[in-house]
Structures are given as C-alpha cells and as structure tokens.
Amino acid sequence: MADNIYDAIVIGSGIAGGWAAKELAEKGLKVLMLERGRNIEHIKDYVNANKDPWVFEHRGERTREMINTHPVLKRDYPLNEKVLDMWVNDLESPYIEDKRFDWYRGYHLGGRSLLWGRQSYRWNKWDFEANGKEGIAVDWPIRYEDLAPWYSYVERFAGIQGSYEALEVLPDSEFLPAMEMNIVEKDLARNLKEKYKGSRHMFIGRSANITKPMPEQNRVNCQYRNKCWLGCPYGAYFSTQSSTLPAAKATGNLSLEVNKIVTRLLYDKDSKKATGVETLDAINNQTYEYKAKIIFVCASAFNSTWILMNTATDIWPDGLGSSSGELGHNVMDHHFRVGAGGSVEGYEEYIEYGRRSTGIYIPRFQNIYGDKRNYLRGYGYQGGAGRGRGVPVAEMLGAEFKDAQFKPGKWYMGITAFGEMLPYHENTIKLDKEKKDKWGLPVLRMDVELKENELNMRKDMMAEGKAMLEAMGVKDAYEYDWGYAPGMGIHEMGTARMGRDPKTSVLNGNNQVWDAPNVFVTDGACMTSASCVNPSLTYMAMTARAADFAVKELKKMNL
Amino acid sequence: MERREMLKLIALYTGAAMIGGEFLLAGCKAPTGEDITFSDKVKSLLNEVGETILPRTDTPGAKDADVAKVMEVVVRDCYWPEHQKVFVEGIRQIDEEAKGRFGKTFMEISPEQRKELLIALEEEAKKFNEKVEEKDKPVREKMDKESKGYDFIASPRHYYTMMKQLTMLAYFSSKECLTEAFEYIPVPGRYDGAYKIKPGDKLFSG
C-alpha cells in the first residue's frame, strides 16, 4: 500500500492476532498483519507432520546441543526433536528471572496457535463477578452476557468439539459432535456422578479439533493421529494457518509482513492516539514505519505489554498505559502439574483404536453452590484413561521379556488439576535497563510467584484428585505434585488489565487503552482475572468483540 | 508407540530414567561431548547385546532393527561426556566379563552364554544403580527445592543399563518393531474407545 498506510495494523499472528486480522479485513478494513518471526506456510511447512517415528534420527530424544541452546525450553516437555522449529530461539531472545519463570514462546507466523493444547472452554458468569464480589484486584468491566454471543460466533468458525452438559459452571459452546470417551472413561464418569450425587461431572475434553469436515475452510475432520503438534496436514485443529489467516486473505484486504519486530507504537500526544508502529526488520535490522487508524496489539500477553512499555516514553517514562500504575502488574498463569492416578481393573478385551487428541474434563466444583474451601476460586481436572503396554514377567531380558511387551497392559486413569491464580499487583514483568536481546532491544524481567491461596489450593487439588479416583473405583490410587513454576501453564495473562477506571486499569471494557483509544489489546494481557479454564477461546471471543466495536467506532468517526 | 509411554516403559524395565530422556533434563555448563563413531565390529557387538535382550521370535529382534546404529547416534549426540565415557568403556568391559566367565569374547560365546552373562550384569547393574541413585539423591533434592531440577544431570548408571535402555529405545521406535510386532496405523481416521480384541491380537502403533 502507498506510503505504508493502512486502516488497521494487527501486531502478532497467533490466536488473537489471527482473529483480529480476519474480523477487521472481513469488515472491509485494509489490514496489515505484522509477525516478528518467520513465515510458516500451512501444510507445506509442517515438515515433520507425515514422518514415521523411525525417521527421526534421535528417535525424539533431546540432543546436548538442543539442551544447551534452549535454556528455557529444556525445562519441560516443549523441547524435543520433532517440534523444535516451532519454538522460539531462547538464546536470541533472553529474559531475566528474578524468580524462576518459564516462558515458552512461538516466534513465527501463527505463533502458539500451531502448538496450543486446543482445549476450549467458556468462562462462566462467576468468573467475571468474582473479583468484584471478593474485593480482589479490580472488577471486570464486562460480564458473561457481554461475551456470550461472541463465544458463539467464534466457536462456529473455529470448530469446537464437545458434549452438551448444561452446567452453569462450564457453559456449553456451539459444539461439533463430541469425540467419544473410551469405555473405561464412560464407566468412571457414571460412577463419579453417582458417588457425588450429580454434583461432579466428567465428560470429553472440549477442544478445537473438528469432527466434521469444514469444506468452506478447506479443513478435513480429525484423523485421530494425535500429532497436532507437528502441524496438521488436514487442518483439523484450529490455528491461524488453518482457519483465520485464509479467511482474512480471502477478503483481499490483508497484507502480511513477517520478520518485523514491532519496537513501539507511534503516539501523537495532541490527538492522544497512536498513528502507527515502528518496526525492526529481524533479518536486515532496518527500521520501518507503518501508519494506521487503529492498532490491535496481539503480540502475546507479555510482548503486547512490552510494546506498550516502549511506547510514548517521552510522556510516560514507563510507557503507554502506565498512568494506571498497573502496566506490567498482575501476572497470572494456571498452576498445575498436581493430581492423581491409578489403575482400573477389568476391560481386558478392549483397547482403543485411533489416537484421540483430547482427554476428559472434570469442571470446577469448589467454592460454588455453598461449597467452601480454605482458598478462593477453584480448579478443574484434565486427564484420561488409557491402556498400558506390556505385562510383567519374571525375566528381565530375552524372548519371554520381549514378547511380554507386545501384550496389552492394565488400564490406568490419570488426572491433572489446572487452578486459578489470583492477580497480585506485585507479580510483575518490567523492562530491564541493561540486558538486550539479539536485536539490541531491552528484555523483560520476571518477578512472579504463587502465594498462599494457590498453595492451599494445590493441596486440595491433590487430595480431591485421589479421593475422587477412589470413589470412582480406580485402584492403587496415588497423588502427585510434580512442582510448578509460573509460566509452565503457557497461559500468561494480565499485565495490561481491563477495568472500569483509568486510574486502576490499562484497558477499558472494549479493550481500548485508556490513554490511546485507537489501540486495542485483546490477547492474554487484557485479562483481569484468570478463571481456571484454558484461556484461548476467551481471547478469540474478546478479539472478535473488540474488532466489531472498533469498526463501528471508526464508522462513527470516533477513532 | 507414544514417546512418553516408551520412555516410561524403558525406565520401568531398566530401573533408571532414560539418559538424555525427558526425565533427565538439561546441563548448565554446556559440555560439548565427543564426536563418537563406532566401528563395524563395535556395532556388531552392540547389536548382539541388543539381540540377547530383545531376540528375534515370531517378531523381529534387535539385530533386525539394527539398534546399534541408533545407539551410536544417541550416544554421540545426546549423552553427556561422562555418560559417553562409561558407555564406551562398557564396550570393552563386556568383553572382559565374557572372557572372565567363558574365556572368550562376547562375540565368540553362544547365545545361551550371552544370556547368562547379561542376567548376571542385570543383577550387578541393579545394585550399582541403587548406589548411584543414593549418591545423587541429595543433589537432586536440593536442585528440585531451588526450582532448578531441570539442571540436574544424573550420574552415569551401569554401562549395561545404558545398553539396555538404548536397545529398547531403538527397538521400540524402529520400523521393524512398529510395523511387524504392532499393526502400524499412521492415519486411523476414526476413534473407537471400546475396540474388542482377542488374546494374541496385535496392538496398534502409529
């Protein structure tokens, strides 16, 4: 476009950015999407998607080099041979940890939409009310009813499979046919309902895997390979590449630039609006500017805040949105890696055919309907039953030992709790003054920890998990807490929260920066509290809602 | 077979977390390791060790899957230098053990003798590994407590344990095993959570 002028700029191409680009372009705006990393072309660039397991040189193992060059990724499952090129280069983009913080990033087109767990849940009405009622942080400026139609809207397009349960605690989505629970899960779910007299529920994990073809999007239904992480050649799970990007491109209104790191927004103090963005080309280190009427900041929670922190520092030394005193504060994640497991007797004549890409879900039952715990909020469980391989024999090597490995083992059941983390003002990210990344840009400094509420909750997550499995009839039940460091949930939230008052929040109820109303932040940064359910579906709905608002305001000449 | 499941299985049957596997994370001092290659002779030996652990029955064995080739790559690229040293030394030691017991090298003794030898090593390794774990425990716990568990490197286990682990890793991810001992279904196309089987039916891989 002439002189790099657009109607709208979308920063970031992950789940939020993809939705922003699609919505704005479909509404007729000329949109520029900026991605800091490399291009990944749908299907063509999923280089490992169709490889057989024996083709991988290290058979999926981590090499010394991978470990040495990935000081963050190495800390948990994200580092492995098969998906290495779908994660950030830790050495190029360091950060400082005042306290341990695991930051798993996807710096490429599509961002973490290519690597996400695809679990998709609506928030419930209590999630939006809790802060206000309990006097925690600030009240959400919106309620469930504000988001409900937008949940429906994004669900119909993204494609969410799940079962209708009619529960207040976990509102139903607009579902595609549900994936099936296996025979053991079905029986355990029935036992759970009976034992807890209908107050606890277990059903198929709701996920953005399509169970019916969506030819209008060129997407084929899930083939039960459970290799989503390698990129799906069928487009069977929702990602920017499979879903929102093609739709945005089809309008003819989208321009896309990769390898462009947005270093700051250009801010005009007279009009109190952003006029565009400054970018640094990640390859040639050249600076480019792009202009637009509105800007959607969807760079992932911390990077969206990083951009605000680097913006208009001549007016506010700590950046755009810092006048609230809350920019960079109230970091949240979901704490997990705690739960229970055990074995299930019988079902010897059954195995699973196909590899299902979701598990089961047990929604929150704590602190609702008169239930009271020694902490606020709650947690839900994800997990599943499966059949092990191999039966024990006396020999530890030889023919008998080998052949025993090909026999079906016992059925087992395991659950992991995902808990809500409260927003604490003192859980922060800041710009570090000294350290720079590969491009000479300042890096973030993390200071985040769990507090008493979460630690009390973890004990309950473990104990309830075991008690519940035992009640369901699971044998040899054990409980575990593998330990959790903030960030491991890969659900970073907060740092530019929404609110009702510019003195205590960065964004208003329409995701507009109070100090620059033509700047919208709609990714995890905007979250005022965290709920205990996976957040991506809410980012989709929030983004679509904000885009609709933005275009209406533009038409009214308000922006 | 799922990678996680395979690693669990290997840990179960070797009594030690997989070296370089996801139970054993990280390194703080960035050791570079040796560029190790095994001669054909060494590869034959490792394949025979593997075949003794996972022999050909009505399904392919370790030798059919050429486990030594994967062993070489994993020891070269994934093992930390101190583990490499123990593994390489183990190649010599296993011959010493064979000579001590039967007066011949490992390659020269019969399959029955090889099995007898490895059963003895299995016992020896078990005791040895228990001691190593005992020694590692306080270090591991301290690092876990400091939330730095990912930088813990376990001390080398017995060389036999390494050979068994790598045999299992290589075999259970091999084409021979996954397509012949299992029914290989890369694209199942559907899900059935109550698929009926009869004793002796092949399980699925993909």
Tab-separated table of C-alpha atoms in Angstrom, chain A residues 189 210 218 440 465 516:
chain	number	residue	atom	x	y	z
A	189	ALA	CA	-17.872	-40.808	34.623
A	210	ILE	CA	-13.043	-30.566	14.100
A	218	ASN	CA	-10.674	-26.384	3.288
A	440	GLY	CA	19.643	-4.687	20.925
A	465	GLY	CA	-7.994	-35.926	42.923
A	516	ALA	CA	-4.937	5.846	23.403
